[in-house]
Amino acid sequence: MNDRRQQKAYRFPQSVAYVSHRSTATLLRAETGFDTMALSRGLEFLTLLHLLLCCESLSLPLMEFSIKHTWDSNPVDHDPIRVVFSRGLGGLKMFVHGPFFNDPAAPAGPPSQPFPGLWDYEVVESFFLDNTTDNYLEVELCPHGQHLILLLSGVGQAFTQQLPMVFTTTITGNRWFGEALIPWSYFPPNVNKMNSYAIHGSGEKRTYEALYPIPKEEIVEGQTPNFHRLEYFQDFRLQSIMGEDWIQPESDLWLGKP
């Protein structure tokens, strides 16, 4: 891909970073710092460094998002969870890195396997939507290694879930790093919107965070978190990662859906 095409194709909002050599240096400085958390971040940093250098050597674009607000638009009180997307072999790579709260305790299921009801645990989620049909994919990743995939047609209407996926995690002190490969067959046709979320804590300390939260002026008394408010999702194109000439593979999983 030539420089002209890169400049034309990858104009992301402020929450997104196209990783060039210059932006890599900026990101690495932000990730390491020279603070007391440097040692606990060491393994995560090395893993992220490997990811960035590999993608740069292959001229692969990344999209990075930081979840900086709660679902109702309050700033988070910790280093934000970061979600990175890049191209993978047969699917979309999704990387998660950030604080490990270890609350609630780990799900009872084995790592690298689907776990129903994973949203009741510590989890990071990304939703990929075609807003012309309300068909969307929900991907949930837990720092303990469990995952959950849901295919939905209509708001909150899951018709398939607990699909297999390659997913690995590393926990180092109070940080964690996860890497998943989401097969193209799981994505609905014509993805054009996205949102990401993070959940942690128990009881009254349960915290729900959103990349694109509900604006404060639209919150009503008694309202509770709802990650299926599709009207707050924002623009997202897989072609921004895969290239403008890329065509999403067809999937039998979505046959018969609007």
PDB file of C-alpha atoms in Angstrom:
ATOM      1  CA  MET A   1       0.000   0.000   0.000  1.00  0.00           C
ATOM      2  CA  ASN A   2       1.538   3.318  -1.011  1.00  0.00           C
ATOM      3  CA  ASP A   3       1.781   6.472   1.115  1.00  0.00           C
ATOM      4  CA  ARG A   4      -0.824   8.363  -0.898  1.00  0.00           C
ATOM      5  CA  ARG A   5      -3.404   5.673  -0.285  1.00  0.00           C
ATOM      6  CA  GLN A   6      -2.596   5.561   3.416  1.00  0.00           C
ATOM      7  CA  GLN A   7      -3.143   9.289   3.759  1.00  0.00           C
ATOM      8  CA  LYS A   8      -6.452   9.112   1.941  1.00  0.00           C
ATOM      9  CA  ALA A   9      -7.843   5.979   3.565  1.00  0.00           C
ATOM     10  CA  TYR A  10      -6.940   6.380   7.223  1.00  0.00           C
ATOM     11  CA  ARG A  11      -8.374   9.554   8.640  1.00  0.00           C
ATOM     12  CA  PHE A  12      -9.590   8.383  12.019  1.00  0.00           C
ATOM     13  CA  PRO A  13     -11.298  10.286  14.855  1.00  0.00           C
ATOM     14  CA  GLN A  14      -9.262  11.316  17.874  1.00  0.00           C
ATOM     15  CA  SER A  15      -9.936   8.041  19.674  1.00  0.00           C
ATOM     16  CA  VAL A  16      -8.206   6.118  16.883  1.00  0.00           C
ATOM     17  CA  ALA A  17      -4.515   5.917  16.024  1.00  0.00           C
ATOM     18  CA  TYR A  18      -3.041   4.748  12.745  1.00  0.00           C
ATOM     19  CA  VAL A  19       0.260   3.310  13.883  1.00  0.00           C
ATOM     20  CA  SER A  20       3.218   4.754  11.995  1.00  0.00           C
ATOM     21  CA  HIS A  21       6.806   4.770  13.259  1.00  0.00           C
ATOM     22  CA  ARG A  22       6.233   8.181  14.830  1.00  0.00           C
ATOM     23  CA  SER A  23       2.936   7.251  16.508  1.00  0.00           C
ATOM     24  CA  THR A  24       4.487   4.005  17.756  1.00  0.00           C
ATOM     25  CA  ALA A  25       7.084   5.967  19.677  1.00  0.00           C
ATOM     26  CA  THR A  26       4.346   8.118  21.191  1.00  0.00           C
ATOM     27  CA  LEU A  27       2.263   5.090  22.144  1.00  0.00           C
ATOM     28  CA  LEU A  28       5.234   3.285  23.672  1.00  0.00           C
ATOM     29  CA  ARG A  29       6.138   6.312  25.788  1.00  0.00           C
ATOM     30  CA  ALA A  30       2.543   6.488  26.986  1.00  0.00           C
ATOM     31  CA  GLU A  31       2.499   2.785  27.818  1.00  0.00           C
ATOM     32  CA  THR A  32       5.807   2.540  29.697  1.00  0.00           C
ATOM     33  CA  GLY A  33       6.339   5.889  31.386  1.00  0.00           C
ATOM     34  CA  PHE A  34       8.919   5.937  34.146  1.00  0.00           C
ATOM     35  CA  ASP A  35       6.632   5.276  37.070  1.00  0.00           C
ATOM     36  CA  THR A  36       6.242   2.682  39.796  1.00  0.00           C
ATOM     37  CA  MET A  37       4.037   0.512  37.563  1.00  0.00           C
ATOM     38  CA  ALA A  38       6.804  -0.052  34.986  1.00  0.00           C
ATOM     39  CA  LEU A  39       7.755  -3.495  36.263  1.00  0.00           C
ATOM     40  CA  SER A  40       4.196  -4.804  36.397  1.00  0.00           C
ATOM     41  CA  ARG A  41       3.673  -3.577  32.840  1.00  0.00           C
ATOM     42  CA  GLY A  42       6.857  -5.167  31.545  1.00  0.00           C
ATOM     43  CA  LEU A  43       5.481  -8.299  29.931  1.00  0.00           C
ATOM     44  CA  GLU A  44       2.459  -6.462  28.556  1.00  0.00           C
ATOM     45  CA  PHE A  45       4.755  -3.824  27.093  1.00  0.00           C
ATOM     46  CA  LEU A  46       6.956  -6.406  25.383  1.00  0.00           C
ATOM     47  CA  THR A  47       3.902  -8.109  23.903  1.00  0.00           C
ATOM     48  CA  LEU A  48       2.500  -4.807  22.651  1.00  0.00           C
ATOM     49  CA  LEU A  49       5.908  -3.821  21.278  1.00  0.00           C
ATOM     50  CA  HIS A  50       6.063  -7.092  19.347  1.00  0.00           C
ATOM     51  CA  LEU A  51       2.584  -6.429  17.940  1.00  0.00           C
ATOM     52  CA  LEU A  52       3.454  -2.898  16.843  1.00  0.00           C
ATOM     53  CA  LEU A  53       6.778  -3.798  15.263  1.00  0.00           C
ATOM     54  CA  CYS A  54       5.298  -6.757  13.393  1.00  0.00           C
ATOM     55  CA  CYS A  55       2.478  -4.635  11.998  1.00  0.00           C
ATOM     56  CA  GLU A  56       4.837  -1.821  11.042  1.00  0.00           C
ATOM     57  CA  SER A  57       7.242  -4.169   9.275  1.00  0.00           C
ATOM     58  CA  LEU A  58       4.337  -5.428   7.180  1.00  0.00           C
ATOM     59  CA  SER A  59       2.814  -1.927   6.714  1.00  0.00           C
ATOM     60  CA  LEU A  60      -0.379  -3.095   8.426  1.00  0.00           C
ATOM     61  CA  PRO A  61      -2.744  -0.439   9.798  1.00  0.00           C
ATOM     62  CA  LEU A  62      -4.028  -0.629  13.346  1.00  0.00           C
ATOM     63  CA  MET A  63      -7.026   1.034  14.917  1.00  0.00           C
ATOM     64  CA  GLU A  64      -6.676   1.758  18.625  1.00  0.00           C
ATOM     65  CA  PHE A  65      -9.481   2.860  20.928  1.00  0.00           C
ATOM     66  CA  SER A  66      -9.330   3.879  24.607  1.00  0.00           C
ATOM     67  CA  ILE A  67     -12.386   3.413  26.825  1.00  0.00           C
ATOM     68  CA  LYS A  68     -12.233   6.616  28.869  1.00  0.00           C
ATOM     69  CA  HIS A  69     -15.798   7.006  30.182  1.00  0.00           C
ATOM     70  CA  THR A  70     -18.443   5.128  32.075  1.00  0.00           C
ATOM     71  CA  TRP A  71     -21.650   4.244  30.254  1.00  0.00           C
ATOM     72  CA  ASP A  72     -23.183   7.551  31.413  1.00  0.00           C
ATOM     73  CA  SER A  73     -20.270   9.793  30.361  1.00  0.00           C
ATOM     74  CA  ASN A  74     -18.314  10.119  33.603  1.00  0.00           C
ATOM     75  CA  PRO A  75     -14.511   9.852  33.291  1.00  0.00           C
ATOM     76  CA  VAL A  76     -13.076   6.517  34.409  1.00  0.00           C
ATOM     77  CA  ASP A  77     -10.909   6.636  37.541  1.00  0.00           C
ATOM     78  CA  HIS A  78      -8.101   4.428  36.234  1.00  0.00           C
ATOM     79  CA  ASP A  79      -5.818   3.957  33.249  1.00  0.00           C
ATOM     80  CA  PRO A  80      -8.269   3.244  30.415  1.00  0.00           C
ATOM     81  CA  ILE A  81      -8.732  -0.145  28.802  1.00  0.00           C
ATOM     82  CA  ARG A  82      -7.371  -0.091  25.262  1.00  0.00           C
ATOM     83  CA  VAL A  83      -8.711  -2.094  22.337  1.00  0.00           C
ATOM     84  CA  VAL A  84      -6.688  -2.533  19.145  1.00  0.00           C
ATOM     85  CA  PHE A  85      -7.896  -4.004  15.844  1.00  0.00           C
ATOM     86  CA  SER A  86      -5.685  -5.220  13.022  1.00  0.00           C
ATOM     87  CA  ARG A  87      -5.911  -7.636  10.122  1.00  0.00           C
ATOM     88  CA  GLY A  88      -5.427 -11.320  10.839  1.00  0.00           C
ATOM     89  CA  LEU A  89      -5.337 -14.565   8.903  1.00  0.00           C
ATOM     90  CA  GLY A  90      -8.982 -15.313   8.142  1.00  0.00           C
ATOM     91  CA  GLY A  91     -10.389 -12.702  10.469  1.00  0.00           C
ATOM     92  CA  LEU A  92      -9.975  -9.542  12.529  1.00  0.00           C
ATOM     93  CA  LYS A  93      -7.359  -9.460  15.264  1.00  0.00           C
ATOM     94  CA  MET A  94      -8.586  -7.896  18.497  1.00  0.00           C
ATOM     95  CA  PHE A  95      -6.100  -6.987  21.210  1.00  0.00           C
ATOM     96  CA  VAL A  96      -7.028  -5.781  24.699  1.00  0.00           C
ATOM     97  CA  HIS A  97      -4.592  -4.324  27.213  1.00  0.00           C
ATOM     98  CA  GLY A  98      -5.117  -2.444  30.438  1.00  0.00           C
ATOM     99  CA  PRO A  99      -5.788  -2.765  34.167  1.00  0.00           C
ATOM    100  CA  PHE A 100      -6.608  -6.166  35.676  1.00  0.00           C
ATOM    101  CA  PHE A 101      -9.087  -5.689  38.528  1.00  0.00           C
ATOM    102  CA  ASN A 102      -9.517  -9.384  39.463  1.00  0.00           C
ATOM    103  CA  ASP A 103     -13.087  -8.593  40.489  1.00  0.00           C
ATOM    104  CA  PRO A 104     -15.259 -10.629  40.219  1.00  0.00           C
ATOM    105  CA  ALA A 105     -13.282 -13.844  40.568  1.00  0.00           C
ATOM    106  CA  ALA A 106     -12.581 -15.925  37.480  1.00  0.00           C
ATOM    107  CA  PRO A 107     -15.456 -17.779  35.778  1.00  0.00           C
ATOM    108  CA  ALA A 108     -15.635 -21.510  36.463  1.00  0.00           C
ATOM    109  CA  GLY A 109     -15.077 -22.463  32.818  1.00  0.00           C
ATOM    110  CA  PRO A 110     -11.706 -23.354  31.255  1.00  0.00           C
ATOM    111  CA  PRO A 111      -9.614 -20.681  29.518  1.00  0.00           C
ATOM    112  CA  SER A 112      -9.820 -20.346  25.726  1.00  0.00           C
ATOM    113  CA  GLN A 113     -13.380 -21.714  25.735  1.00  0.00           C
ATOM    114  CA  PRO A 114     -16.811 -20.041  25.403  1.00  0.00           C
ATOM    115  CA  PHE A 115     -18.539 -19.229  28.682  1.00  0.00           C
ATOM    116  CA  PRO A 116     -22.262 -18.321  28.838  1.00  0.00           C
ATOM    117  CA  GLY A 117     -23.183 -15.216  30.802  1.00  0.00           C
ATOM    118  CA  LEU A 118     -19.642 -13.882  30.639  1.00  0.00           C
ATOM    119  CA  TRP A 119     -21.019 -10.339  30.935  1.00  0.00           C
ATOM    120  CA  ASP A 120     -21.464 -11.020  34.679  1.00  0.00           C
ATOM    121  CA  TYR A 121     -17.681 -11.127  35.131  1.00  0.00           C
ATOM    122  CA  GLU A 122     -14.716  -8.871  34.367  1.00  0.00           C
ATOM    123  CA  VAL A 123     -14.905  -8.459  30.624  1.00  0.00           C
ATOM    124  CA  VAL A 124     -14.160  -6.264  27.611  1.00  0.00           C
ATOM    125  CA  GLU A 125     -16.694  -6.268  24.774  1.00  0.00           C
ATOM    126  CA  SER A 126     -16.803  -5.012  21.196  1.00  0.00           C
ATOM    127  CA  PHE A 127     -19.934  -4.811  19.050  1.00  0.00           C
ATOM    128  CA  PHE A 128     -19.888  -4.635  15.236  1.00  0.00           C
ATOM    129  CA  LEU A 129     -23.139  -3.402  13.670  1.00  0.00           C
ATOM    130  CA  ASP A 130     -24.839  -2.992  10.307  1.00  0.00           C
ATOM    131  CA  ASN A 131     -27.231  -0.207  11.288  1.00  0.00           C
ATOM    132  CA  THR A 132     -29.370  -0.662   8.166  1.00  0.00           C
ATOM    133  CA  THR A 133     -30.508  -4.089   9.402  1.00  0.00           C
ATOM    134  CA  ASP A 134     -29.661  -4.094  13.140  1.00  0.00           C
ATOM    135  CA  ASN A 135     -27.608  -7.225  12.559  1.00  0.00           C
ATOM    136  CA  TYR A 136     -24.579  -7.214  14.831  1.00  0.00           C
ATOM    137  CA  LEU A 137     -21.767  -9.248  16.325  1.00  0.00           C
ATOM    138  CA  GLU A 138     -20.913  -9.133  20.019  1.00  0.00           C
ATOM    139  CA  VAL A 139     -17.456 -10.254  21.166  1.00  0.00           C
ATOM    140  CA  GLU A 140     -16.712 -10.625  24.892  1.00  0.00           C
ATOM    141  CA  LEU A 141     -13.204 -11.228  26.235  1.00  0.00           C
ATOM    142  CA  CYS A 142     -12.294 -12.039  29.842  1.00  0.00           C
ATOM    143  CA  PRO A 143      -8.798 -11.568  31.293  1.00  0.00           C
ATOM    144  CA  HIS A 144      -8.961 -15.124  32.670  1.00  0.00           C
ATOM    145  CA  GLY A 145      -9.168 -16.486  29.113  1.00  0.00           C
ATOM    146  CA  GLN A 146     -12.859 -17.228  28.606  1.00  0.00           C
ATOM    147  CA  HIS A 147     -14.737 -15.649  25.718  1.00  0.00           C
ATOM    148  CA  LEU A 148     -18.263 -15.328  24.372  1.00  0.00           C
ATOM    149  CA  ILE A 149     -19.490 -14.679  20.834  1.00  0.00           C
ATOM    150  CA  LEU A 150     -23.092 -13.696  20.094  1.00  0.00           C
ATOM    151  CA  LEU A 151     -24.710 -13.085  16.701  1.00  0.00           C
ATOM    152  CA  LEU A 152     -27.772 -10.850  16.961  1.00  0.00           C
ATOM    153  CA  SER A 153     -30.491  -9.800  14.534  1.00  0.00           C
ATOM    154  CA  GLY A 154     -32.607  -7.082  16.101  1.00  0.00           C
ATOM    155  CA  VAL A 155     -31.835  -5.289  19.344  1.00  0.00           C
ATOM    156  CA  GLY A 156     -30.767  -7.842  21.948  1.00  0.00           C
ATOM    157  CA  GLN A 157     -32.052 -10.748  19.840  1.00  0.00           C
ATOM    158  CA  ALA A 158     -29.258 -13.346  19.822  1.00  0.00           C
ATOM    159  CA  PHE A 159     -29.787 -16.269  17.434  1.00  0.00           C
ATOM    160  CA  THR A 160     -26.361 -17.910  17.805  1.00  0.00           C
ATOM    161  CA  GLN A 161     -23.818 -17.842  20.616  1.00  0.00           C
ATOM    162  CA  GLN A 162     -20.843 -19.635  22.206  1.00  0.00           C
ATOM    163  CA  LEU A 163     -19.040 -19.978  18.879  1.00  0.00           C
ATOM    164  CA  PRO A 164     -15.378 -21.089  18.986  1.00  0.00           C
ATOM    165  CA  MET A 165     -12.561 -18.568  18.722  1.00  0.00           C
ATOM    166  CA  VAL A 166      -8.791 -18.472  19.189  1.00  0.00           C
ATOM    167  CA  PHE A 167      -8.151 -16.321  22.280  1.00  0.00           C
ATOM    168  CA  THR A 168      -5.178 -16.102  24.637  1.00  0.00           C
ATOM    169  CA  THR A 169      -4.428 -13.880  27.622  1.00  0.00           C
ATOM    170  CA  THR A 170      -1.505 -12.936  29.834  1.00  0.00           C
ATOM    171  CA  ILE A 171      -1.898 -11.444  33.325  1.00  0.00           C
ATOM    172  CA  THR A 172       1.110  -9.623  34.780  1.00  0.00           C
ATOM    173  CA  GLY A 173       0.537  -8.110  38.198  1.00  0.00           C
ATOM    174  CA  ASN A 174      -2.342  -5.665  37.864  1.00  0.00           C
ATOM    175  CA  ARG A 175      -2.275  -5.574  34.045  1.00  0.00           C
ATOM    176  CA  TRP A 176      -3.537  -7.944  31.383  1.00  0.00           C
ATOM    177  CA  PHE A 177      -3.152  -8.455  27.668  1.00  0.00           C
ATOM    178  CA  GLY A 178      -5.494 -10.446  25.427  1.00  0.00           C
ATOM    179  CA  GLU A 179      -5.338 -11.441  21.770  1.00  0.00           C
ATOM    180  CA  ALA A 180      -8.287 -12.841  19.805  1.00  0.00           C
ATOM    181  CA  LEU A 181      -8.868 -13.760  16.176  1.00  0.00           C
ATOM    182  CA  ILE A 182     -12.494 -13.122  15.175  1.00  0.00           C
ATOM    183  CA  PRO A 183     -13.376 -15.130  12.027  1.00  0.00           C
ATOM    184  CA  TRP A 184     -14.864 -13.144   9.151  1.00  0.00           C
ATOM    185  CA  SER A 185     -17.824 -15.529   9.060  1.00  0.00           C
ATOM    186  CA  TYR A 186     -19.016 -14.124  12.409  1.00  0.00           C
ATOM    187  CA  PHE A 187     -19.377 -10.554  11.119  1.00  0.00           C
ATOM    188  CA  PRO A 188     -22.706  -9.440   9.641  1.00  0.00           C
ATOM    189  CA  PRO A 189     -22.529  -8.094   6.086  1.00  0.00           C
ATOM    190  CA  ASN A 190     -21.838  -4.371   5.693  1.00  0.00           C
ATOM    191  CA  VAL A 191     -20.502  -3.527   9.146  1.00  0.00           C
ATOM    192  CA  ASN A 192     -20.616   0.275   9.493  1.00  0.00           C
ATOM    193  CA  LYS A 193     -20.849   1.004  13.239  1.00  0.00           C
ATOM    194  CA  MET A 194     -19.019  -0.111  16.373  1.00  0.00           C
ATOM    195  CA  ASN A 195     -18.892   0.345  20.123  1.00  0.00           C
ATOM    196  CA  SER A 196     -16.722  -1.170  22.846  1.00  0.00           C
ATOM    197  CA  TYR A 197     -17.294  -1.621  26.557  1.00  0.00           C
ATOM    198  CA  ALA A 198     -15.560  -2.752  29.737  1.00  0.00           C
ATOM    199  CA  ILE A 199     -17.079  -4.141  32.932  1.00  0.00           C
ATOM    200  CA  HIS A 200     -15.498  -4.916  36.299  1.00  0.00           C
ATOM    201  CA  GLY A 201     -16.267  -4.876  40.010  1.00  0.00           C
ATOM    202  CA  SER A 202     -18.886  -6.524  42.214  1.00  0.00           C
ATOM    203  CA  GLY A 203     -22.017  -5.356  43.997  1.00  0.00           C
ATOM    204  CA  GLU A 204     -22.202  -1.595  44.445  1.00  0.00           C
ATOM    205  CA  LYS A 205     -18.732  -1.283  42.898  1.00  0.00           C
ATOM    206  CA  ARG A 206     -19.843  -2.838  39.620  1.00  0.00           C
ATOM    207  CA  THR A 207     -18.602  -0.452  36.910  1.00  0.00           C
ATOM    208  CA  TYR A 208     -19.789  -0.231  33.292  1.00  0.00           C
ATOM    209  CA  GLU A 209     -17.640   1.683  30.820  1.00  0.00           C
ATOM    210  CA  ALA A 210     -18.222   2.634  27.181  1.00  0.00           C
ATOM    211  CA  LEU A 211     -16.119   3.868  24.299  1.00  0.00           C
ATOM    212  CA  TYR A 212     -19.134   5.823  23.039  1.00  0.00           C
ATOM    213  CA  PRO A 213     -21.263   6.495  26.130  1.00  0.00           C
ATOM    214  CA  ILE A 214     -24.742   7.937  26.408  1.00  0.00           C
ATOM    215  CA  PRO A 215     -24.429  11.751  26.647  1.00  0.00           C
ATOM    216  CA  LYS A 216     -25.180  13.107  30.099  1.00  0.00           C
ATOM    217  CA  GLU A 217     -27.980  15.311  28.829  1.00  0.00           C
ATOM    218  CA  GLU A 218     -29.805  12.210  27.576  1.00  0.00           C
ATOM    219  CA  ILE A 219     -29.634  10.257  30.836  1.00  0.00           C
ATOM    220  CA  VAL A 220     -32.991   9.959  32.596  1.00  0.00           C
ATOM    221  CA  GLU A 221     -33.607   9.271  36.269  1.00  0.00           C
ATOM    222  CA  GLY A 222     -33.436   5.594  37.125  1.00  0.00           C
ATOM    223  CA  GLN A 223     -31.721   4.633  33.876  1.00  0.00           C
ATOM    224  CA  THR A 224     -29.372   1.636  34.023  1.00  0.00           C
ATOM    225  CA  PRO A 225     -26.535   0.501  31.722  1.00  0.00           C
ATOM    226  CA  ASN A 226     -27.633  -1.040  28.432  1.00  0.00           C
ATOM    227  CA  PHE A 227     -24.932  -1.953  25.929  1.00  0.00           C
ATOM    228  CA  HIS A 228     -27.501  -2.573  23.201  1.00  0.00           C
ATOM    229  CA  ARG A 229     -28.298   1.102  22.658  1.00  0.00           C
ATOM    230  CA  LEU A 230     -27.310   0.869  19.013  1.00  0.00           C
ATOM    231  CA  GLU A 231     -28.102   4.511  18.285  1.00  0.00           C
ATOM    232  CA  TYR A 232     -24.929   5.533  20.153  1.00  0.00           C
ATOM    233  CA  PHE A 233     -22.581   3.382  18.094  1.00  0.00           C
ATOM    234  CA  GLN A 234     -20.243   5.351  15.835  1.00  0.00           C
ATOM    235  CA  ASP A 235     -18.827   4.917  12.346  1.00  0.00           C
ATOM    236  CA  PHE A 236     -16.500   1.976  11.750  1.00  0.00           C
ATOM    237  CA  ARG A 237     -15.333   0.407   8.495  1.00  0.00           C
ATOM    238  CA  LEU A 238     -13.398  -2.824   8.198  1.00  0.00           C
ATOM    239  CA  GLN A 239     -11.938  -1.428   4.969  1.00  0.00           C
ATOM    240  CA  SER A 240     -10.035   1.112   7.075  1.00  0.00           C
ATOM    241  CA  ILE A 241      -7.974  -1.841   8.283  1.00  0.00           C
ATOM    242  CA  MET A 242      -8.161  -4.243   5.367  1.00  0.00           C
ATOM    243  CA  GLY A 243      -7.884  -1.754   2.491  1.00  0.00           C
ATOM    244  CA  GLU A 244     -10.470  -0.012   0.352  1.00  0.00           C
ATOM    245  CA  ASP A 245     -10.503  -2.813  -2.234  1.00  0.00           C
ATOM    246  CA  TRP A 246     -11.166  -5.519   0.359  1.00  0.00           C
ATOM    247  CA  ILE A 247     -14.520  -7.321   0.106  1.00  0.00           C
ATOM    248  CA  GLN A 248     -15.932  -8.971   3.207  1.00  0.00           C
ATOM    249  CA  PRO A 249     -16.327 -12.743   2.731  1.00  0.00           C
ATOM    250  CA  GLU A 250     -19.892 -14.035   2.680  1.00  0.00           C
ATOM    251  CA  SER A 251     -21.085 -16.107   5.633  1.00  0.00           C
ATOM    252  CA  ASP A 252     -23.711 -18.838   5.868  1.00  0.00           C
ATOM    253  CA  LEU A 253     -24.279 -17.845   9.503  1.00  0.00           C
ATOM    254  CA  TRP A 254     -26.200 -14.763   8.365  1.00  0.00           C
ATOM    255  CA  LEU A 255     -28.303 -16.393   5.652  1.00  0.00           C
ATOM    256  CA  GLY A 256     -31.987 -15.527   5.984  1.00  0.00           C
ATOM    257  CA  LYS A 257     -31.359 -12.452   8.122  1.00  0.00           C
ATOM    258  CA  PRO A 258     -32.439  -8.985   6.909  1.00  0.00           C
TER     259      PRO A 258
END
